[in-house]
Short mmCIF file of C-alpha atoms and ligand atoms in Angstrom, two decimals:
data_model
loop_
_atom_site.label_atom_id
_atom_site.label_comp_id
_atom_site.label_asym_id
_atom_site.label_seq_id
_atom_site.Cartn_x
_atom_site.Cartn_y
_atom_site.Cartn_z
CA MET W 29 -12.23 -7.91 -5.09
CA ASN W 30 -13.52 -5.79 -7.68
CA GLU W 31 -11.31 -2.75 -5.94
CA LEU W 32 -11.55 -0.56 -9.25
CA ALA W 33 -15.43 -1.68 -9.98
CA GLY W 34 -17.41 1.28 -11.80
CA LYS W 35 -14.20 2.90 -12.95
CA HIS W 36 -13.67 3.64 -16.33
CA ILE W 37 -9.84 3.83 -17.21
CA VAL W 38 -7.68 4.87 -20.72
CA LEU W 39 -5.02 3.45 -20.52
CA GLY W 40 -2.60 5.12 -23.28
CA LEU W 41 0.62 3.12 -24.31
CA SER W 42 3.49 5.39 -25.76
CA GLY W 43 6.32 3.55 -27.44
CA GLY W 44 8.92 1.34 -25.18
CA VAL W 45 9.63 -2.34 -24.74
CA ALA W 46 7.19 -1.78 -21.10
CA CYS W 47 4.68 -2.17 -23.59
CA TYR W 48 4.78 -5.99 -22.83
CA LYS W 49 3.50 -5.11 -19.30
CA ALA W 50 0.65 -2.93 -20.48
CA ALA W 51 -0.96 -6.36 -21.53
CA ASP W 52 -0.96 -7.80 -18.34
CA LEU W 53 -1.91 -4.16 -16.62
CA CYS W 54 -4.66 -4.36 -18.82
CA ARG W 55 -5.80 -7.69 -17.53
CA GLN W 56 -5.28 -6.78 -14.06
CA LEU W 57 -7.51 -3.72 -14.20
CA ILE W 58 -10.22 -5.71 -15.99
CA LYS W 59 -9.99 -8.40 -12.90
CA GLU W 60 -11.00 -5.69 -10.21
CA GLY W 61 -13.91 -4.81 -11.88
CA ALA W 62 -12.75 -1.39 -14.51
CA THR W 63 -13.65 -1.25 -17.89
CA VAL W 64 -10.80 -0.12 -19.95
CA GLN W 65 -10.11 1.89 -23.37
CA VAL W 66 -6.82 1.24 -25.02
CA VAL W 67 -5.53 4.47 -26.40
CA MET W 68 -1.85 3.59 -28.49
CA THR W 69 0.42 5.70 -30.10
CA GLU W 70 2.10 4.65 -33.18
CA ALA W 71 5.14 4.18 -31.61
CA ALA W 72 3.63 1.71 -28.90
CA GLU W 73 2.26 -0.15 -31.93
CA GLN W 74 5.55 -1.00 -33.46
CA PHE W 75 6.28 -2.70 -29.80
CA ILE W 76 2.53 -4.81 -29.30
CA THR W 77 -0.48 -5.10 -31.48
CA PRO W 78 -3.81 -3.42 -31.09
CA VAL W 79 -5.41 -6.34 -31.62
CA THR W 80 -3.49 -7.73 -28.02
CA MET W 81 -4.94 -4.62 -26.64
CA GLN W 82 -8.63 -5.27 -28.01
CA ALA W 83 -8.41 -9.39 -27.00
CA LEU W 84 -7.31 -8.07 -23.55
CA SER W 85 -9.92 -4.92 -23.01
CA GLY W 86 -12.95 -6.29 -24.41
CA ARG W 87 -12.95 -3.18 -26.55
CA PRO W 88 -11.13 -1.23 -29.78
CA VAL W 89 -8.31 -0.08 -29.85
CA TYR W 90 -7.79 3.70 -30.75
CA GLY W 91 -4.36 5.17 -32.20
CA SER W 92 -5.77 8.08 -34.72
CA GLN W 93 -7.09 11.34 -34.20
CA TRP W 94 -9.16 10.45 -37.47
CA ASP W 95 -10.69 7.51 -36.77
CA ALA W 96 -13.60 7.81 -38.46
CA ARG W 97 -15.68 5.65 -36.01
CA GLU W 98 -16.56 8.47 -33.94
CA PRO W 99 -19.85 9.96 -35.57
CA ASN W 100 -18.85 13.33 -34.16
CA ASN W 101 -14.74 12.02 -35.41
CA MET W 102 -13.65 13.89 -32.44
CA PRO W 103 -12.27 10.41 -30.37
CA HIS W 104 -10.11 12.82 -28.10
CA ILE W 105 -12.86 14.34 -26.78
CA ASN W 106 -15.28 11.18 -26.28
CA LEU W 107 -12.90 8.95 -25.00
CA SER W 108 -11.64 11.67 -22.18
CA ARG W 109 -15.04 13.00 -21.18
CA VAL W 110 -16.13 9.31 -19.81
CA ALA W 111 -12.68 8.07 -18.35
CA ASP W 112 -12.01 8.53 -14.32
CA ALA W 113 -8.52 8.41 -14.71
CA VAL W 114 -6.04 8.10 -17.88
CA LEU W 115 -3.14 6.33 -16.73
CA ILE W 116 -0.25 6.44 -19.44
CA ALA W 117 1.53 3.07 -19.20
CA PRO W 118 4.90 2.89 -20.37
CA CYS W 119 5.17 6.85 -20.71
CA SER W 120 8.01 7.27 -22.93
CA ALA W 121 10.65 10.01 -22.24
CA ASP W 122 9.11 11.73 -25.36
CA PHE W 123 5.89 11.10 -24.43
CA ILE W 124 6.37 13.21 -21.08
CA ALA W 125 8.11 15.99 -23.43
CA ARG W 126 5.29 16.35 -25.63
CA LEU W 127 2.86 16.66 -22.78
CA VAL W 128 5.51 19.13 -21.24
CA GLN W 129 4.69 21.21 -24.70
CA GLY W 130 1.29 20.20 -24.81
CA ARG W 131 1.29 18.82 -28.27
CA ALA W 132 -1.45 17.80 -29.80
CA ASP W 133 -0.55 16.23 -32.96
CA GLU W 134 -1.41 12.57 -32.21
CA LEU W 135 -4.35 11.23 -30.63
CA LEU W 136 -2.90 9.91 -27.14
CA SER W 137 -1.19 13.46 -26.28
CA LEU W 138 -4.36 15.25 -28.09
CA LEU W 139 -6.61 13.44 -25.59
CA CYS W 140 -4.37 14.16 -22.45
CA LEU W 141 -4.34 17.95 -23.54
CA ALA W 142 -8.15 17.71 -24.20
CA ARG W 143 -9.32 16.10 -21.18
CA PRO W 144 -10.88 18.13 -18.13
CA ALA W 145 -7.99 18.24 -15.98
CA GLN W 146 -10.17 18.94 -12.74
CA GLN W 147 -12.17 15.57 -13.20
CA VAL W 148 -10.04 13.18 -14.96
CA PRO W 149 -6.49 12.81 -13.20
CA LEU W 150 -3.63 11.86 -15.50
CA LEU W 151 -1.10 8.91 -14.24
CA LEU W 152 2.04 8.41 -15.82
CA ALA W 153 4.11 5.52 -15.48
CA PRO W 154 7.48 6.26 -16.79
CA ALA W 155 9.46 3.60 -18.84
CA MET W 156 12.54 4.25 -20.42
CA ASN W 157 16.73 3.81 -20.41
CA ARG W 158 18.64 4.71 -16.95
CA GLU W 159 20.42 7.92 -18.68
CA MET W 160 17.34 8.78 -20.31
CA TRP W 161 16.02 8.93 -16.87
CA ALA W 162 18.58 10.62 -15.58
CA HIS W 163 18.90 13.29 -18.11
CA PRO W 164 18.16 16.70 -16.70
CA ALA W 165 15.65 17.34 -19.49
CA THR W 166 13.93 14.38 -18.26
CA GLN W 167 13.63 15.27 -14.75
CA ARG W 168 13.18 18.78 -15.98
CA ASN W 169 9.88 17.66 -17.88
CA LEU W 170 8.96 15.18 -14.93
CA ALA W 171 8.74 18.13 -12.42
CA GLN W 172 7.25 20.18 -15.29
CA VAL W 173 4.51 17.67 -15.87
CA ALA W 174 3.82 17.09 -11.99
CA GLN W 175 3.43 20.77 -11.63
CA ASP W 176 1.02 20.75 -14.40
CA GLY W 177 -0.95 18.15 -12.33
CA ALA W 178 -0.01 14.86 -13.85
CA VAL W 179 0.86 12.32 -10.94
CA VAL W 180 4.00 10.89 -11.89
CA LEU W 181 4.54 7.48 -10.60
CA GLY W 182 7.98 6.02 -9.43
CA VAL W 183 10.09 4.03 -12.03
CA GLY W 184 11.86 0.60 -10.84
CA ASN W 185 15.28 -0.20 -10.86
CA GLY W 186 17.02 -3.40 -12.12
CA ASP W 187 18.08 -4.95 -15.50
CA GLN W 188 16.98 -3.01 -18.56
CA ALA W 189 15.81 -4.43 -21.80
CA CYS W 190 19.13 -2.07 -23.61
CA GLY W 191 21.44 -4.78 -20.92
CA GLU W 192 21.95 -1.78 -18.77
CA THR W 193 21.12 -2.00 -15.16
CA GLY W 194 19.60 1.13 -13.02
CA ASP W 195 16.38 3.15 -12.69
CA GLY W 196 13.78 3.72 -15.21
CA ARG W 197 12.04 0.76 -15.84
CA MET W 198 8.49 0.68 -15.73
CA LEU W 199 6.72 -0.74 -13.03
CA GLU W 200 5.39 -3.93 -12.26
CA PRO W 201 1.49 -4.79 -13.27
CA LEU W 202 0.47 -5.37 -9.88
CA GLU W 203 2.21 -2.32 -8.66
CA LEU W 204 0.67 0.25 -11.06
CA LEU W 205 -2.48 -1.86 -10.27
CA ASP W 206 -1.94 -0.82 -6.14
CA GLU W 207 -1.12 2.64 -7.62
CA LEU W 208 -4.03 3.01 -9.15
CA ILE W 209 -6.28 1.73 -6.12
CA ALA W 210 -4.35 4.00 -3.67
CA PHE W 211 -4.87 6.97 -6.02
CA PHE W 212 -8.91 6.39 -5.41
CA ALA W 213 -8.98 5.95 -2.25
CA PRO W 214 -10.24 8.54 -0.02
CA LYS W 215 -7.39 10.56 1.38
CA ARG W 216 -8.95 10.53 5.28
CA LEU W 217 -5.55 10.72 6.92
CA VAL W 218 -3.37 12.94 5.07
CA GLY W 219 -0.89 14.56 7.47
CA HIS W 220 -0.73 11.87 9.89
CA LYS W 221 2.52 9.54 10.64
CA VAL W 222 1.02 6.46 11.47
CA LEU W 223 3.32 3.85 12.87
CA VAL W 224 2.24 0.03 13.08
CA THR W 225 3.63 -3.07 14.48
CA ALA W 226 3.06 -6.66 12.71
CA GLY W 227 3.69 -10.06 12.89
CA PRO W 228 4.65 -12.53 16.14
CA THR W 229 8.17 -11.64 17.90
CA PHE W 230 11.03 -14.28 17.85
CA GLU W 231 12.23 -15.19 20.95
CA ALA W 232 15.72 -16.90 20.66
CA MET W 233 16.90 -19.74 22.57
CA ASP W 234 19.81 -20.64 21.10
CA PRO W 235 21.39 -19.57 17.19
CA VAL W 236 18.97 -22.33 15.78
CA ARG W 237 15.83 -22.62 17.94
CA GLY W 238 13.20 -20.26 19.65
CA ILE W 239 9.50 -19.28 20.74
CA THR W 240 7.07 -17.58 18.23
CA ASN W 241 3.40 -18.05 17.46
CA LEU W 242 1.23 -18.29 14.87
CA SER W 243 0.43 -14.70 13.95
CA SER W 244 1.02 -14.11 9.88
CA GLY W 245 1.29 -10.52 9.99
CA LYS W 246 -1.78 -10.15 7.54
CA MET W 247 -3.91 -7.92 9.62
CA GLY W 248 -0.82 -5.56 10.07
CA PHE W 249 0.21 -5.46 7.25
CA ALA W 250 -3.43 -4.63 5.42
CA ILE W 251 -4.11 -1.96 7.64
CA ALA W 252 -0.29 -0.19 6.88
CA ARG W 253 -1.56 -0.56 2.89
CA ALA W 254 -4.64 1.07 3.62
CA ALA W 255 -3.39 3.78 5.94
CA ARG W 256 -0.89 4.81 3.44
CA GLU W 257 -3.79 4.45 1.08
CA ALA W 258 -5.19 6.77 2.78
CA GLY W 259 -2.97 9.47 2.58
CA ALA W 260 -0.69 8.77 6.08
CA ASP W 261 3.04 8.51 5.97
CA VAL W 262 3.46 4.71 7.53
CA THR W 263 5.84 3.05 8.99
CA LEU W 264 5.71 -0.75 9.73
CA VAL W 265 7.64 -2.45 12.39
CA ALA W 266 7.41 -6.03 11.45
CA GLY W 267 8.19 -9.20 12.95
CA PRO W 268 9.69 -12.63 10.90
CA VAL W 269 7.15 -13.07 8.57
CA HIS W 270 7.17 -13.72 4.65
CA LEU W 271 4.75 -10.48 2.97
CA PRO W 272 5.91 -8.36 0.81
CA THR W 273 5.96 -4.66 2.01
CA PRO W 274 2.74 -2.82 0.82
CA ARG W 275 3.79 0.12 -1.72
CA GLY W 276 5.03 3.52 -0.17
CA VAL W 277 5.31 2.11 3.38
CA ARG W 278 8.82 1.97 5.29
CA ARG W 279 9.13 -0.87 6.77
CA VAL W 280 11.78 -2.00 9.39
CA ASN W 281 12.18 -5.26 10.30
CA VAL W 282 12.95 -7.07 13.80
CA GLN W 283 13.03 -10.25 15.28
CA SER W 284 12.65 -10.08 19.21
CA ALA W 285 10.07 -8.13 21.17
CA GLN W 286 13.35 -5.89 22.66
CA GLU W 287 14.02 -5.18 19.20
CA MET W 288 10.65 -4.10 18.27
CA LEU W 289 10.25 -1.99 21.17
CA SER W 290 13.59 -0.11 19.89
CA ALA W 291 12.45 0.21 16.63
CA VAL W 292 8.82 1.65 17.74
CA GLU W 293 10.68 4.21 20.40
CA ARG W 294 12.99 5.39 17.32
CA HIS W 295 9.82 6.19 15.42
CA VAL W 296 7.22 6.96 17.82
CA GLN W 297 8.18 10.32 18.38
CA ALA W 298 7.25 11.43 14.96
CA ALA W 299 3.57 9.85 14.71
CA THR W 300 0.80 10.64 15.21
CA VAL W 301 -1.35 7.17 15.50
CA PHE W 302 0.40 4.26 16.46
CA ILE W 303 -1.63 0.65 15.87
CA ALA W 304 -0.09 -2.19 17.51
CA THR W 305 -1.33 -5.48 15.45
CA ALA W 306 2.10 -7.47 16.59
CA ALA W 307 1.60 -10.79 18.48
CA VAL W 308 4.51 -10.20 20.76
CA ALA W 309 5.81 -13.05 22.58
CA ASP W 310 4.36 -12.61 26.42
CA TRP W 311 7.93 -14.09 27.59
CA ARG W 312 11.49 -15.00 26.24
CA PRO W 313 14.35 -16.78 27.12
CA SER W 314 15.88 -15.58 30.28
CA SER W 315 19.40 -15.92 28.72
CA ALA W 316 19.63 -17.34 25.20
CA SER W 317 22.36 -19.69 24.72
CA ALA W 318 25.35 -18.66 22.05
CA GLN W 319 25.72 -22.22 20.98
CA LYS W 320 23.20 -24.85 19.94
CA ILE W 321 21.87 -26.34 23.45
CA LYS W 322 22.29 -30.15 23.04
CA LYS W 323 20.62 -33.18 24.36
CA ASP W 324 22.61 -34.60 27.47
CA GLY W 325 21.74 -38.06 26.87
CA SER W 326 19.46 -38.36 30.03
CA GLY W 327 16.13 -38.05 28.74
CA ASN W 328 15.63 -34.55 30.30
CA ALA W 329 14.72 -31.20 28.39
CA PRO W 330 16.88 -28.55 29.33
CA ALA W 331 15.31 -26.26 32.40
CA LEU W 332 15.09 -22.48 30.55
CA ALA W 333 13.94 -19.57 32.37
CA PHE W 334 11.42 -17.18 31.15
CA THR W 335 11.65 -13.41 31.05
CA GLU W 336 8.27 -11.28 30.74
CA ASN W 337 8.78 -9.13 27.81
CA PRO W 338 8.19 -5.14 27.84
CA ASP W 339 4.40 -4.34 26.92
CA ILE W 340 5.22 -2.26 23.64
CA LEU W 341 1.73 -0.83 23.45
CA ALA W 342 1.41 -0.02 27.11
CA ILE W 343 4.80 1.63 27.33
CA VAL W 344 3.63 4.29 24.37
CA ALA W 345 0.14 4.63 25.53
CA LYS W 346 1.59 5.90 29.05
CA SER W 347 4.58 8.18 27.40
CA ALA W 348 3.69 11.72 27.30
CA HIS W 349 3.42 11.86 23.60
CA ALA W 350 0.31 9.91 23.68
CA LEU W 351 -1.26 11.17 27.22
CA GLU W 352 -0.58 14.92 25.75
CA GLY W 353 -3.06 13.83 23.41
CA ASP W 354 -0.70 13.90 20.20
CA LEU W 355 -0.50 10.37 19.60
CA PHE W 356 -3.96 8.19 19.27
CA CYS W 357 -3.19 4.63 20.15
CA VAL W 358 -4.83 1.67 18.78
CA GLY W 359 -4.36 -2.03 20.82
CA PHE W 360 -5.49 -5.34 19.36
CA ALA W 361 -6.66 -8.35 21.93
CA ALA W 362 -6.11 -11.79 20.44
CA GLU W 363 -8.83 -13.67 22.86
CA SER W 364 -10.03 -17.39 22.61
CA HIS W 365 -13.36 -16.40 24.32
CA ASP W 366 -15.37 -13.93 26.17
CA LEU W 367 -14.29 -11.20 23.46
CA LEU W 368 -16.26 -8.27 24.64
CA ALA W 369 -15.34 -8.81 28.31
CA HIS W 370 -11.50 -9.23 27.89
CA ALA W 371 -11.32 -6.46 24.96
CA THR W 372 -13.19 -3.75 27.15
CA ALA W 373 -10.57 -4.79 30.49
CA LYS W 374 -7.67 -5.13 27.95
CA ARG W 375 -8.42 -1.40 26.46
CA THR W 376 -8.25 0.33 30.37
CA ARG W 377 -5.52 -2.08 31.24
CA LYS W 378 -3.46 -0.90 28.49
CA GLY W 379 -5.06 2.76 28.74
CA VAL W 380 -6.04 3.24 25.28
CA PRO W 381 -8.71 5.03 23.66
CA LEU W 382 -9.94 2.58 20.98
CA LEU W 383 -8.96 -1.47 21.09
CA VAL W 384 -9.55 -4.15 18.64
CA GLY W 385 -10.44 -7.50 19.74
CA ASN W 386 -10.68 -10.73 17.70
CA ILE W 387 -10.73 -14.34 18.36
CA GLY W 388 -7.21 -15.36 17.81
CA PRO W 389 -7.51 -18.86 16.81
CA ALA W 390 -10.19 -17.86 13.65
CA ALA W 391 -8.23 -15.03 12.71
CA PHE W 392 -4.14 -15.99 12.88
CA GLY W 393 -3.06 -16.42 9.35
CA GLN W 394 -6.34 -16.54 7.61
CA ASP W 395 -7.38 -13.83 5.22
CA ASP W 396 -10.72 -12.94 6.60
CA ASN W 397 -11.69 -12.06 10.42
CA ALA W 398 -14.11 -10.42 12.35
CA LEU W 399 -13.27 -7.53 14.76
CA LEU W 400 -14.85 -5.98 17.47
CA LEU W 401 -14.10 -2.43 18.25
CA VAL W 402 -14.28 -1.10 21.84
CA ASP W 403 -13.88 2.42 23.28
CA ALA W 404 -14.98 4.78 26.08
CA ASP W 405 -18.95 4.67 23.88
CA GLY W 406 -19.26 1.39 24.07
CA HIS W 407 -19.05 -1.46 21.35
CA ARG W 408 -19.09 -1.86 17.43
CA GLU W 409 -18.75 -4.92 15.80
CA LEU W 410 -17.07 -5.29 12.09
CA PRO W 411 -18.53 -8.39 10.50
CA ARG W 412 -16.62 -10.97 8.80
CA ALA W 413 -15.11 -9.83 5.76
CA SER W 414 -11.49 -10.20 4.10
CA LYS W 415 -8.45 -8.47 6.18
CA ARG W 416 -8.11 -5.87 3.42
CA VAL W 417 -12.01 -4.62 3.86
CA LEU W 418 -11.32 -4.68 7.64
CA ALA W 419 -8.52 -2.54 7.44
CA GLN W 420 -10.09 0.13 5.24
CA GLN W 421 -13.04 -0.09 7.78
CA LEU W 422 -10.53 0.44 11.08
CA VAL W 423 -8.83 3.43 8.89
CA GLU W 424 -11.91 4.72 8.19
CA GLU W 425 -13.14 4.48 12.20
CA ILE W 426 -9.35 5.69 13.37
CA ALA W 427 -9.60 8.48 11.05
CA LEU W 428 -12.94 9.63 12.19
CA ARG W 429 -11.11 9.75 15.70
CA VAL W 430 -8.25 11.74 15.26
CA PRO W 431 -8.19 15.53 14.35
CA SER W 432 -7.71 16.47 10.92
CA ARG W 433 -3.92 17.48 9.81
CA ARG W 434 -4.81 18.70 6.16
CA ALA W 435 -4.09 21.92 7.15
CA ARG W 436 -1.09 21.82 8.81
CA VAL W 437 0.02 19.88 5.81
CA SER W 438 -0.64 22.94 3.78
CA ASP W 439 0.90 25.29 6.01
N1 CTP R 517 1.33 -5.87 22.82
C1 CTP R 517 2.52 -5.29 23.18
N2 CTP R 517 3.79 -5.91 23.84
C2 CTP R 517 3.32 -6.50 24.19
C3 CTP R 517 2.33 -7.49 24.53
C4 CTP R 517 0.98 -7.47 23.84
O1 CTP R 517 2.79 -4.12 22.22
N3 CTP R 517 4.54 -7.43 25.18
C5 CTP R 517 0.27 -5.59 22.05
C6 CTP R 517 -0.45 -6.16 21.40
O2 CTP R 517 0.22 -5.41 20.23
C7 CTP R 517 -1.87 -6.01 21.19
C8 CTP R 517 -2.06 -5.82 22.59
O3 CTP R 517 -0.98 -5.09 23.10
O4 CTP R 517 -1.97 -4.60 20.65
C9 CTP R 517 -2.65 -6.46 23.51
O5 CTP R 517 -1.79 -7.97 23.00
P1 CTP R 517 -2.40 -9.44 23.81
O6 CTP R 517 -1.69 -10.33 23.06
O7 CTP R 517 -3.82 -9.59 23.60
O8 CTP R 517 -2.66 -9.22 25.10
P2 CTP R 517 -1.32 -9.01 26.66
O9 CTP R 517 -1.13 -7.87 26.80
O10 CTP R 517 -0.15 -10.04 26.15
O11 CTP R 517 -2.25 -10.11 27.52
P3 CTP R 517 -2.68 -11.57 27.86
O12 CTP R 517 -1.95 -12.54 26.77
O13 CTP R 517 -2.88 -11.81 29.15
O14 CTP R 517 -4.31 -11.61 26.65
#
C-alpha cells in the first residue's frame, strides 16, 4: 500500500544470525515505498554479505567510516542527515552496549551518535540468545538507551539458532515493518483506551452446529490496528475469525453474543472509546443441545426455538459511563438498502453519537468497502477504499470527536 512512501530509512545491521531476516526486511521496506540505505558492521558482514544487501536495497552498502566514496569522507554525517529514521535490525547486545557508551569507533555506532537525535529517531530491534537478553547488563543497557531516546522494539520468543528456546529472537520482518509504520503514524489517540468488537458470533445449536454469519472481522481488526498506531491502548473482543492479532493489541476471543457481552462488560469500564463493528447474531437457539441432534427419520427438521440476543452496543451506550460523557460510542450498521435512512434511524435507536453505515453484502469478507458516517450534524461519505485506509480515516474522525488525553498522560 506504499505506507512508507517518501521515507528514507537507514537500515543498520550489527552482528547476529538474524542478519538473514534483515534481507527480507529490506525488501519489505522497499515494497512499502521506502528508500533504504544499508549500513553494516564488520560483524554483520560475517553473517550476510554486502552484495546481498546492495542487490536488495539497490544502493551500495556502507561499512566503514573511511569510505572514500563520500566527497567529504563523512558518511556518518551525510547518511544520518537525510534519514527519516535509523533502524538497527538486528541490534546485538554488544551494539546496545556501544550505544550506551556513545562509542564512535566504527561507522554504524558513529552514525547513531552523530545523527540529529531530535529529527532522526533511532529504533532498535534486539536479537540475541535468551541468556544474553535476560542478563542484567543487557536489561540495564536497554533501559539506558531508551532513556537516551531510542525506541526499543520488542523481541520474539521461540527456538533460537543456538538450540535454546526463549526470549531474544529478533521480530520477524513483517512485524518490524508494522512497528515502523505504526511509529510514523500520527498519535491522535494517545491516552485513550479503545475497546473494539469484531467478527461474527457463533450461536451453538449443539456441539457441532450453530448459527453464524459471513462477517470476516477485517474491518474491526483494521480499526484496532489503526487505533493502536494512533497511540491508543486497544482491546479487541473478537468472534470466531482466522485473522492475526494486530501488533500491540490485546485480544479476547469469544464465540457467542453472550460471551461477547461479558467480555465487553469486563473491559468497558476502563475504556474511553467503544467501537462496535461485530456482526452480532440477533438470535440464538433458546437451548443448545448437549449432544449432536440426530435426524429422527421422519423427514422433518427439528423444531428450534430462538431467543433474542442482548444488544451489546445499546447496553453500553445506555450505561452511566457513556451517558456521563466518559465513553464515546461508535456503532456500525450493515444494511442491504436505503443506507442513509437506516443508518440515521439506527444511530438514534442505539443512542450513539457516531454511526458508521455500510452495505453489508458488498462489505463482508472483502478487502475494501465504502462507509457512510452519520452523526448529529449530518452525514459524510468515506469513498470506497481498502479497509486499512478506511480504518485510518475513521480513527482520524473519532479523534476529532473525543477530548485529547495527552495532558492526562503526562500528569
Ligand atoms: N450490535 C450489538 N449487539 C447486537 C446487535 C448489534 O452490539 N446484538 C451492534 C453492532 O456491532 C453494530 C450495531 O449494533 O455496531 C448495529 O448492528 P446491526 O446488525 O446493523 O443492527 P441491528 O441492531 O442488529 O438491527 P437490524 O438487524 O434490525 O438492522
